[in-house]
Coordinates of C-alpha atoms in Angstrom, one line a residue:
M1 CA 15.2 -36.5 -1.1
A2 CA 14.1 -34.6 -4.2
S3 CA 12.1 -31.4 -3.7
A4 CA 8.5 -31.2 -4.8
P5 CA 8.0 -29.7 -8.3
P6 CA 6.9 -26.1 -8.6
P7 CA 3.1 -25.8 -8.4
R8 CA 0.7 -25.5 -11.3
L9 CA 0.8 -21.9 -12.6
F10 CA -2.1 -19.7 -13.6
L11 CA -1.4 -16.5 -15.5
T12 CA -4.1 -13.9 -15.4
G13 CA -4.6 -10.2 -16.0
F14 CA -6.4 -7.8 -18.3
S15 CA -6.5 -8.5 -22.1
G16 CA -3.3 -7.1 -23.5
A17 CA -1.3 -7.5 -20.3
G18 CA 0.9 -10.1 -22.0
K19 CA -0.5 -13.5 -21.0
S20 CA -0.4 -15.0 -24.6
A21 CA 3.2 -13.8 -25.2
V22 CA 4.6 -14.8 -21.8
A23 CA 2.9 -18.1 -21.2
P24 CA 4.8 -20.1 -23.9
L25 CA 8.2 -18.6 -22.7
V26 CA 7.4 -19.7 -19.1
A27 CA 6.2 -23.1 -20.2
Q28 CA 9.3 -23.7 -22.3
A29 CA 11.6 -22.8 -19.4
L30 CA 9.8 -25.0 -16.9
G31 CA 9.2 -27.9 -19.3
R32 CA 5.5 -27.5 -19.3
T33 CA 2.6 -27.2 -21.7
V34 CA 0.3 -24.2 -22.1
V35 CA -3.4 -24.4 -21.5
D36 CA -5.5 -21.4 -22.6
T37 CA -9.0 -21.2 -21.1
D38 CA -10.2 -19.0 -24.0
Q39 CA -9.2 -21.8 -26.4
L40 CA -11.0 -24.4 -24.3
I41 CA -14.1 -22.2 -24.3
E42 CA -14.1 -21.9 -28.1
Q43 CA -13.5 -25.6 -28.5
S44 CA -16.4 -26.4 -26.2
A45 CA -18.8 -24.0 -27.8
S46 CA -17.6 -24.6 -31.4
R47 CA -17.6 -20.9 -32.1
P48 CA -15.4 -17.8 -31.3
I49 CA -15.8 -15.9 -28.0
S50 CA -17.2 -12.8 -29.8
E51 CA -20.0 -14.9 -31.2
I52 CA -20.7 -16.5 -27.8
F53 CA -21.1 -13.0 -26.3
T54 CA -23.3 -11.8 -29.2
R55 CA -25.6 -14.9 -29.3
D56 CA -25.6 -16.1 -25.7
G57 CA -24.5 -13.1 -23.6
E58 CA -21.8 -12.6 -21.0
A59 CA -23.5 -14.8 -18.4
R60 CA -23.3 -17.8 -20.6
F61 CA -19.7 -17.0 -21.4
R62 CA -18.9 -16.9 -17.7
E63 CA -20.4 -20.4 -17.2
L64 CA -18.2 -21.7 -20.0
E65 CA -15.2 -20.0 -18.5
R66 CA -15.9 -21.6 -15.1
D67 CA -16.1 -25.0 -16.8
A68 CA -12.9 -24.4 -18.8
L69 CA -11.1 -23.4 -15.7
R70 CA -12.3 -26.6 -13.9
R71 CA -10.9 -28.7 -16.8
A72 CA -7.6 -26.8 -16.7
V73 CA -7.3 -27.4 -12.9
Q74 CA -7.8 -31.2 -13.6
E75 CA -4.8 -31.2 -15.9
N76 CA -1.5 -32.5 -14.5
S77 CA 0.6 -30.0 -12.6
A78 CA 3.1 -29.6 -15.5
V79 CA 1.0 -26.8 -17.1
V80 CA 0.9 -23.1 -17.5
V81 CA -2.7 -22.0 -17.6
A82 CA -3.5 -18.6 -19.3
V83 CA -6.8 -17.4 -17.7
G84 CA -9.0 -14.5 -18.9
G85 CA -9.1 -11.6 -16.5
G86 CA -12.8 -11.8 -16.0
A87 CA -12.4 -15.2 -14.3
M88 CA -10.9 -13.4 -11.3
L89 CA -14.3 -11.9 -10.5
S90 CA -15.7 -15.2 -9.4
A91 CA -14.8 -16.4 -5.8
E92 CA -15.4 -20.0 -7.0
N93 CA -12.8 -19.6 -9.8
R94 CA -10.3 -18.0 -7.4
R95 CA -10.8 -20.7 -4.8
A96 CA -10.2 -23.4 -7.4
M97 CA -7.0 -21.7 -8.7
A98 CA -5.6 -21.1 -5.2
A99 CA -6.1 -24.7 -4.2
A100 CA -4.4 -26.0 -7.4
G101 CA -1.4 -23.8 -7.8
L102 CA 0.2 -20.3 -7.9
I103 CA -1.6 -17.3 -9.4
V104 CA 0.4 -14.5 -11.2
C105 CA -1.3 -11.4 -12.5
L106 CA 0.3 -9.4 -15.3
E107 CA -0.3 -5.7 -15.0
A108 CA -0.1 -2.9 -17.6
R109 CA -1.4 0.7 -17.9
P110 CA -4.5 1.2 -20.0
A111 CA -2.6 3.0 -22.8
T112 CA -0.1 0.1 -23.0
I113 CA -3.0 -2.4 -23.1
L114 CA -4.6 -0.5 -26.0
E115 CA -1.4 -0.3 -28.0
R116 CA -0.8 -4.1 -27.5
L117 CA -4.4 -5.0 -28.4
R118 CA -4.1 -3.0 -31.6
R119 CA -1.0 -5.0 -32.6
G120 CA -2.8 -8.3 -31.8
D121 CA -4.6 -10.8 -34.0
V122 CA -8.1 -9.8 -32.9
P123 CA -9.2 -6.3 -33.8
V124 CA -10.0 -4.2 -30.7
E125 CA -13.5 -3.4 -32.1
E126 CA -14.3 -7.1 -32.2
R127 CA -13.6 -7.6 -28.5
P128 CA -17.1 -7.7 -27.0
L129 CA -16.4 -5.6 -23.9
L130 CA -14.3 -3.0 -25.8
A131 CA -16.4 -2.5 -28.9
G132 CA -16.8 1.1 -30.1
S133 CA -14.9 4.0 -31.6
D134 CA -13.0 4.9 -28.5
P135 CA -11.9 1.9 -26.5
L136 CA -9.5 3.6 -24.1
P137 CA -12.1 4.9 -21.6
K138 CA -13.7 1.4 -21.7
I139 CA -10.4 -0.2 -20.8
V140 CA -9.9 2.3 -18.0
E141 CA -13.4 1.7 -16.6
L142 CA -13.4 -2.1 -16.9
K143 CA -9.8 -2.5 -15.6
S144 CA -10.6 -0.2 -12.7
R145 CA -13.6 -2.3 -11.7
R146 CA -11.5 -5.5 -11.8
Q147 CA -8.4 -4.1 -10.0
K148 CA -9.3 -5.2 -6.5
Y149 CA -9.6 -8.8 -7.8
F150 CA -6.4 -8.7 -9.8
A151 CA -4.6 -7.6 -6.6
L152 CA -5.6 -10.8 -4.9
A153 CA -3.1 -12.7 -7.1
D154 CA -0.1 -14.3 -5.3
Y155 CA 2.2 -12.1 -7.4
V156 CA 1.5 -8.9 -9.4
I157 CA 4.1 -8.2 -12.1
D158 CA 4.2 -4.9 -13.9
T159 CA 4.8 -5.4 -17.6
D160 CA 5.1 -1.8 -18.8
G161 CA 8.4 -1.2 -20.5
S162 CA 9.4 -4.9 -20.2
T163 CA 9.9 -7.4 -23.0
P164 CA 7.9 -10.7 -22.9
Q165 CA 11.2 -12.5 -21.9
Q166 CA 11.9 -10.1 -19.1
V167 CA 8.4 -10.6 -17.7
A168 CA 8.7 -14.4 -18.2
D169 CA 11.9 -14.3 -16.2
E170 CA 10.1 -12.6 -13.3
V171 CA 7.3 -15.2 -13.5
I172 CA 9.8 -18.1 -13.5
A173 CA 11.6 -16.7 -10.5
A174 CA 8.3 -16.5 -8.6
V175 CA 7.4 -20.1 -9.5
R176 CA 10.8 -21.5 -8.7
A177 CA 10.7 -19.9 -5.3
S178 CA 7.9 -22.4 -4.4
D179 CA 7.0 -20.6 -1.1
P180 CA 5.1 -23.2 1.0
W181 CA 2.9 -20.5 2.5
F182 CA 0.7 -20.5 -0.7
A183 CA -0.1 -24.2 -0.5
Q184 CA -1.0 -23.8 3.2
H185 CA -3.6 -21.0 2.5
P186 CA -6.1 -22.3 -0.1
D187 CA -8.5 -19.4 0.8
R188 CA -5.9 -16.7 0.3
L189 CA -7.6 -15.3 -2.9
L190 CA -10.9 -14.5 -1.2
L191 CA -12.0 -11.0 -0.4
P192 CA -12.4 -10.4 3.4
E193 CA -16.2 -10.1 2.9
E194 CA -16.3 -13.4 1.0
R195 CA -15.1 -15.3 4.1
A196 CA -17.6 -17.1 6.3
G197 CA -19.0 -14.8 9.1
A198 CA -17.4 -11.6 7.7
G199 CA -19.5 -8.5 8.1
A200 CA -19.3 -5.1 6.6
E201 CA -16.5 -3.0 8.0
K202 CA -17.5 0.2 9.7
P203 CA -15.2 3.2 9.5
V204 CA -12.8 4.1 12.4
W205 CA -13.6 7.6 13.6
V206 CA -11.1 10.3 14.6
N207 CA -12.7 12.6 17.2
A208 CA -10.1 15.5 17.1
P209 CA -11.2 18.8 18.7
S210 CA -10.8 20.6 15.3
R211 CA -12.6 17.9 13.2
R212 CA -14.4 14.6 13.5
Y213 CA -13.7 12.4 10.4
P214 CA -13.9 8.7 9.3
V215 CA -11.1 6.4 8.2
H216 CA -12.4 3.8 5.8
V217 CA -10.2 0.7 5.6
G218 CA -11.0 -2.1 3.1
W219 CA -9.9 -4.1 0.1
G220 CA -10.9 -2.1 -2.9
A221 CA -11.9 1.0 -1.0
L222 CA -10.4 3.3 -3.7
D223 CA -13.4 2.4 -5.9
R224 CA -15.6 4.2 -3.4
L225 CA -13.5 7.4 -3.2
G226 CA -16.0 9.7 -4.9
E227 CA -19.0 8.2 -3.1
L228 CA -17.2 8.7 0.3
L229 CA -16.3 12.3 -0.5
R230 CA -19.9 13.0 -1.4
D231 CA -21.0 11.3 1.8
Q232 CA -18.9 13.8 3.8
G233 CA -20.7 16.7 2.1
L234 CA -18.0 17.5 -0.5
S235 CA -19.0 18.5 -4.0
G236 CA -17.8 20.4 -7.1
A237 CA -14.2 19.6 -7.8
A238 CA -11.5 17.3 -6.4
W239 CA -7.8 17.8 -7.3
I240 CA -5.6 14.8 -6.9
V241 CA -2.0 15.3 -5.9
S242 CA 0.1 12.2 -6.4
D243 CA 3.6 11.3 -7.5
S244 CA 5.4 10.0 -10.6
E245 CA 5.2 6.3 -9.4
V246 CA 1.7 6.2 -7.9
L247 CA -0.3 8.2 -10.4
P248 CA 0.4 5.9 -13.4
R249 CA -0.6 2.9 -11.3
H250 CA -3.7 4.1 -9.5
G251 CA -4.6 7.6 -10.9
D252 CA -7.1 6.4 -13.5
R253 CA -9.0 4.4 -10.9
A254 CA -9.2 7.3 -8.5
L255 CA -10.3 9.8 -11.2
L256 CA -13.0 7.4 -12.5
S257 CA -14.4 7.1 -9.0
L258 CA -14.5 10.8 -8.5
R259 CA -16.0 11.6 -11.8
E260 CA -18.7 8.9 -11.5
A261 CA -19.7 10.6 -8.2
G262 CA -20.1 13.9 -10.0
F263 CA -16.8 15.7 -9.3
A264 CA -14.8 17.6 -11.8
A265 CA -11.4 16.0 -11.3
D266 CA -7.8 16.1 -12.5
A267 CA -4.4 15.0 -11.2
F268 CA -0.9 16.4 -10.7
A269 CA 2.2 14.3 -10.0
I270 CA 5.3 15.4 -8.2
T271 CA 8.6 13.5 -8.5
A272 CA 8.5 10.5 -6.2
G273 CA 10.7 10.7 -3.1
E274 CA 11.4 12.6 0.1
A275 CA 13.5 15.1 -1.9
S276 CA 10.2 16.6 -3.3
K277 CA 8.8 17.5 0.2
N278 CA 9.9 21.1 0.2
L279 CA 8.6 24.6 -0.3
E280 CA 9.8 24.7 -3.9
V281 CA 7.8 21.7 -5.0
A282 CA 4.8 23.0 -2.9
G283 CA 5.0 26.1 -5.1
T284 CA 4.5 23.9 -8.2
V285 CA 1.4 22.5 -6.7
Y286 CA 0.1 26.0 -5.9
D287 CA 0.7 27.0 -9.5
W288 CA -1.2 24.0 -10.7
L289 CA -4.2 24.7 -8.4
V290 CA -4.2 28.3 -9.7
S291 CA -4.2 27.0 -13.3
K292 CA -7.2 24.9 -12.4
R293 CA -9.0 27.8 -10.8
A294 CA -9.3 25.9 -7.6
E295 CA -11.9 27.4 -5.2
R296 CA -12.7 27.2 -1.6
G297 CA -14.8 24.1 -1.1
H298 CA -12.9 22.2 -3.7
A299 CA -11.1 19.1 -2.3
V300 CA -7.4 18.3 -2.4
V301 CA -6.9 14.5 -2.5
A302 CA -3.5 13.1 -1.6
L303 CA -3.0 9.9 -3.5
G304 CA 0.3 8.4 -2.4
G305 CA 2.6 7.7 0.5
G306 CA 3.7 9.9 3.4
V307 CA 5.6 12.4 1.3
V308 CA 2.5 13.1 -0.9
G309 CA 0.2 13.2 2.1
D310 CA 2.5 15.6 4.0
L311 CA 3.0 17.9 1.0
S312 CA -0.6 17.9 -0.2
G313 CA -1.9 18.5 3.3
F314 CA 0.5 21.5 3.7
V315 CA -0.7 22.9 0.4
A316 CA -4.4 22.3 1.3
A317 CA -3.9 24.0 4.7
T318 CA -2.4 27.1 3.1
Y319 CA -4.0 27.6 -0.3
L320 CA -6.9 30.1 -0.1
R321 CA -6.4 29.8 3.7
G322 CA -7.5 26.1 3.6
L323 CA -9.2 23.7 1.2
P324 CA -10.9 20.5 2.3
F325 CA -8.3 17.8 2.4
V326 CA -8.7 14.0 1.8
Q327 CA -6.1 11.3 2.4
A328 CA -6.0 8.3 0.1
P329 CA -2.7 6.6 1.3
T330 CA -1.1 4.0 -1.0
S331 CA 1.7 2.7 1.3
F332 CA 1.5 0.7 4.5
L333 CA 3.4 3.3 6.4
A334 CA 1.0 6.1 5.4
M335 CA -2.1 3.9 6.1
V336 CA -1.2 3.1 9.7
D337 CA 0.4 6.4 10.6
A338 CA 1.0 9.4 8.4
S339 CA -2.5 9.8 6.9
I340 CA -4.2 10.1 10.3
G341 CA -3.8 12.9 12.7
G342 CA -3.5 16.0 10.6
K343 CA 0.3 16.6 10.8
V344 CA 1.2 18.2 7.5
A345 CA 4.6 19.6 6.7
V346 CA 7.5 20.1 4.3
D347 CA 11.2 19.5 5.1
H348 CA 13.9 22.1 5.7
R349 CA 17.5 21.5 4.9
S350 CA 18.2 21.5 8.7
G351 CA 15.6 18.9 9.5
K352 CA 12.5 16.9 8.7
N353 CA 9.0 18.4 8.9
L354 CA 10.2 21.7 10.3
I355 CA 7.7 23.8 8.3
G356 CA 4.1 22.6 8.8
A357 CA 0.8 22.7 10.6
Y358 CA -1.9 20.7 12.2
Y359 CA -4.7 20.3 9.6
Q360 CA -7.0 17.4 9.9
P361 CA -8.4 15.8 6.7
W362 CA -12.2 15.5 6.0
L363 CA -11.8 11.8 5.6
V364 CA -9.2 9.0 4.9
V365 CA -9.8 6.3 2.4
E366 CA -7.4 3.3 2.8
D367 CA -7.5 0.7 0.0
V368 CA -5.3 -2.2 1.3
S369 CA -5.3 -3.9 -2.1
L370 CA -2.9 -1.1 -3.3
L371 CA -0.2 -2.6 -1.2
K372 CA 0.2 -5.4 -3.7
S373 CA 1.9 -2.9 -6.0
L374 CA 4.6 -2.1 -3.5
P375 CA 8.2 -3.6 -3.6
R376 CA 8.6 -6.0 -0.7
R377 CA 11.1 -3.8 1.1
M378 CA 8.6 -0.9 1.2
L379 CA 6.0 -3.3 2.7
A380 CA 8.4 -4.5 5.4
E381 CA 9.5 -0.9 6.3
G382 CA 5.9 0.1 6.7
C383 CA 5.5 -2.7 9.2
A384 CA 7.9 -0.7 11.5
E385 CA 5.1 1.8 12.3
A386 CA 2.6 -1.0 13.1
I387 CA 5.2 -2.7 15.4
K388 CA 5.7 0.7 17.1
H389 CA 2.0 1.0 17.7
A390 CA 1.9 -2.5 19.2
L391 CA 4.9 -1.8 21.4
I392 CA 3.5 1.4 22.9
R393 CA -0.2 0.6 23.1
D394 CA -1.4 -2.9 22.4
P395 CA 0.3 -6.1 23.6
Q396 CA -2.3 -8.2 21.9
L397 CA -1.6 -6.6 18.6
L398 CA 2.1 -7.4 19.1
D399 CA 1.2 -11.0 19.8
D400 CA -0.8 -11.2 16.6
M401 CA 1.9 -9.5 14.5
E402 CA 4.4 -12.0 15.7
A403 CA 2.0 -15.0 15.1
R404 CA 0.7 -13.7 11.7
A405 CA 4.0 -12.3 10.3
D406 CA 3.9 -14.6 7.2
D407 CA 0.3 -13.8 6.5
L408 CA 0.9 -10.1 6.7
L409 CA 4.1 -10.1 4.6
H410 CA 2.2 -12.1 2.0
L411 CA -0.7 -9.5 2.2
E412 CA -3.3 -12.1 3.0
P413 CA -6.4 -9.9 2.5
A414 CA -8.4 -10.6 5.7
V415 CA -5.3 -10.5 8.0
T416 CA -3.9 -7.3 6.3
V417 CA -7.2 -5.4 6.5
D418 CA -7.5 -6.4 10.2
I419 CA -4.0 -5.4 11.2
V420 CA -4.2 -2.1 9.3
R421 CA -7.6 -1.3 10.8
R422 CA -6.4 -2.0 14.4
N423 CA -3.4 0.2 13.8
V424 CA -5.7 3.0 12.5
A425 CA -7.8 2.6 15.7
I426 CA -4.7 3.1 17.9
K427 CA -3.6 6.2 16.0
A428 CA -7.2 7.5 16.0
A429 CA -7.6 7.1 19.7
V430 CA -4.3 8.9 20.5
V431 CA -5.0 11.8 18.1
S432 CA -8.6 12.1 19.5
E433 CA -7.2 12.6 23.0
D434 CA -4.2 14.8 22.1
E435 CA -4.5 16.5 18.7
R436 CA -1.5 18.8 19.0
D437 CA 1.2 16.8 20.8
T438 CA 0.8 18.5 24.2
G439 CA 0.6 15.3 26.1
M440 CA -0.3 11.7 25.2
R441 CA 0.4 11.9 21.5
A442 CA 4.1 12.2 22.2
I443 CA 4.2 8.4 22.8
L444 CA 3.7 8.0 19.0
N445 CA 7.3 9.4 18.7
Y446 CA 8.8 6.2 20.1
G447 CA 11.9 5.6 17.9
H448 CA 11.4 8.9 16.0
T449 CA 14.0 10.9 17.9
A450 CA 17.0 8.9 16.7
G451 CA 15.2 7.6 13.6
H452 CA 14.4 11.0 12.1
A453 CA 17.9 12.2 12.9
I454 CA 19.4 9.2 11.0
E455 CA 17.1 9.9 8.1
A456 CA 18.1 13.6 8.0
A457 CA 21.8 12.7 8.4
G458 CA 21.5 10.4 5.3
G459 CA 20.0 13.3 3.3
Y460 CA 16.6 11.5 3.3
T461 CA 17.9 9.1 0.6
Q462 CA 20.2 6.6 2.3
V463 CA 17.6 5.2 4.8
L464 CA 13.9 4.7 4.2
H465 CA 11.6 6.3 6.7
G466 CA 10.3 3.0 8.2
A467 CA 13.8 1.5 8.3
S468 CA 15.1 4.6 10.1
D469 CA 12.3 4.3 12.7
A470 CA 13.2 0.7 13.3
I471 CA 16.8 1.7 14.0
G472 CA 15.5 4.6 16.1
M473 CA 13.4 2.1 18.2
T474 CA 16.5 0.0 18.7
A475 CA 18.3 3.1 20.0
A476 CA 15.4 4.0 22.3
A477 CA 15.3 0.5 23.7
E478 CA 19.0 0.5 24.3
I479 CA 18.8 3.9 26.0
G480 CA 16.0 2.6 28.2
R481 CA 17.9 -0.6 29.0
R482 CA 21.0 1.4 30.1
M483 CA 18.9 3.7 32.2
G484 CA 17.2 0.8 33.9
V485 CA 13.8 1.7 32.4
T486 CA 13.4 -1.0 29.8
P487 CA 13.6 -4.6 30.8
E488 CA 16.1 -6.8 28.9
R489 CA 13.2 -9.1 27.7
V490 CA 11.5 -6.2 26.1
V491 CA 14.6 -5.1 24.3
E492 CA 15.2 -8.6 23.0
R493 CA 11.5 -9.1 22.0
Q494 CA 11.5 -5.9 20.1
R495 CA 14.7 -6.8 18.3
A496 CA 13.3 -10.2 17.3
V497 CA 10.1 -8.8 15.9
L498 CA 11.9 -6.1 13.9
E499 CA 14.2 -8.7 12.4
R500 CA 11.3 -11.1 11.7
Y501 CA 9.8 -8.4 9.4
G502 CA 13.2 -7.8 7.7
L503 CA 13.8 -4.5 9.4
P504 CA 17.3 -3.2 10.2
T505 CA 18.5 -2.6 13.8
R506 CA 21.7 -0.7 12.7
A507 CA 22.2 2.1 10.3
P508 CA 24.0 1.6 7.0
R509 CA 27.6 2.6 6.6
G510 CA 28.3 6.2 5.7
I511 CA 26.1 7.9 8.3
D512 CA 28.1 10.5 10.2
P513 CA 27.3 10.2 14.0
R514 CA 27.9 13.9 14.5
R515 CA 25.2 14.8 12.0
V516 CA 22.8 12.4 13.7
L517 CA 23.5 14.1 17.1
D518 CA 23.1 17.5 15.6
A519 CA 19.7 16.5 14.1
I520 CA 18.6 15.1 17.5
A521 CA 19.4 18.5 19.1
L522 CA 17.1 20.1 16.5
D523 CA 14.3 17.6 17.0
K524 CA 10.7 19.1 17.2
K525 CA 10.3 17.4 20.6
V526 CA 13.0 19.4 22.3
A527 CA 11.5 21.4 25.2
K528 CA 13.5 23.9 27.3
G529 CA 16.7 22.7 25.8
S530 CA 16.1 19.0 26.7
V531 CA 15.3 16.2 24.3
R532 CA 12.2 14.3 25.3
W533 CA 12.7 10.6 24.8
V534 CA 9.9 8.0 24.6
L535 CA 11.1 4.9 26.4
L536 CA 9.3 1.6 27.3
E537 CA 8.8 0.4 30.8
D538 CA 7.1 -2.6 29.3
I539 CA 5.0 -3.6 26.2
G540 CA 2.2 -1.1 26.2
R541 CA 3.7 1.1 28.9
P542 CA 5.6 4.0 27.3
V543 CA 7.1 6.8 29.4
L544 CA 8.5 10.3 28.5
R545 CA 12.0 11.1 29.8
S546 CA 13.8 14.4 29.5
D547 CA 16.8 13.3 31.7
V548 CA 18.7 11.1 29.3
P549 CA 22.4 12.1 29.6
P550 CA 23.8 13.5 26.3
E551 CA 26.9 11.2 26.8
L552 CA 24.6 8.2 26.9
V553 CA 22.8 9.3 23.7
R554 CA 26.2 9.7 22.0
E555 CA 27.3 6.2 23.1
V556 CA 24.1 4.6 21.8
V557 CA 24.1 6.5 18.5
E558 CA 27.7 5.3 17.9
S559 CA 26.7 1.7 18.8
I560 CA 24.0 1.6 16.1
L561 CA 26.3 3.1 13.4
P562 CA 28.7 0.6 11.8

């Protein structure tokens, strides 16, 4: 039986992202025709788009755009539809596209967009929304306001540094994959608040003894960064610390939000990766803050994943004896775990996070839409921490993560916001009860004892953090099984859910078991010479054990190393 043809394709994105150049290449490869909604609008109105804006206004243009999109949807499925970026702002338009096919958003940095527009057929100054002597700030502002809508697309493809053919090849690969999940979810492009019965999300509060602070979780929350800092009583200046991968993607949006809220703001990027989380790199951040004349009361904003959050928090805790600290995590792993709880640190060559402090942030701002820019492997590894929370604290969350795995891995907005928020609530509750790891908070280390040791033995480059935690949970479950603590059904269920999310249960080749065992002996959770292991008596029933025989640890470590 012949397979169904790939679905109708909609290409969207900001002007200059590459739709006009890429659409014909994709159409030719797929044997389709190109439909451009801007051309349909001009044909319908019998005048150019710039004139429509001038004579009739943007509202009239949006009406014509909606009608043009409706006509494009009615075309046969053998089309590639180039759609103006503004069409994504309408829930009606997004619902129509989602029901009719696959939506791919082409992304580019503002400077790249301006360069491409200047090479185009229509002068930049004749584009209605960009007219003026300096279009770049307008591109930054307009693109930032649309970003949470662009992130709803089924696929987001970065076009910076790529040729039109390279981008087209990525689009073609996405279309040919023909994932049936998309056809089964016609409302997948709706914001959580656009769904029936959805109410405004309230923040989750962390009630730690040293500070009470809110965690805001939502789709597009980064656009409220400045407002939320101001609501927490912060003012003056805000200094963003990010990394070389995150800052080019999200820095403009964060800076715009801060400046619109009245903050003086600038940003500094470290080299992305765990190798940057050390005292030497912290020194470069100190130097930058000195050059900016950072003062007490100025905020340090961590925009990035766990490495950026840990390093920035360490700097904030120690510069001028402590600056207000704000977490704006951009990875799944940081959202559900590292950004909450105030653990800030840098690594030492002998182990992970050996130099650090407890320093709670003033607030945490989690924009779930940013996850759309992550590689799939980083999303999957971030799910390891969410699975851990479910295993140690919330059987219902584990049930839901098993049932909604496809939705979460596709970043369906409502499901993703819900799962992230429930994980935040778990972490917040544990931290509120035990801020400094003197009791209950130790259960959050399930899988970390072996996982962090594997990460250290691999030089923090061979195994991603979430992947190492998944392997560490496998080791902990096996230790629990052999000690008669963890039932076989729990061991098997854990293995199944990890594998369902594409997470490893064995370490890659090349990890020396002796280095892993040495790192376990140096673990921060060692007390009176004994390693404290978190084991599971059942789902939601963790227990601390300090009586695990070293020989058993060695046997299990060797069993998870190929």
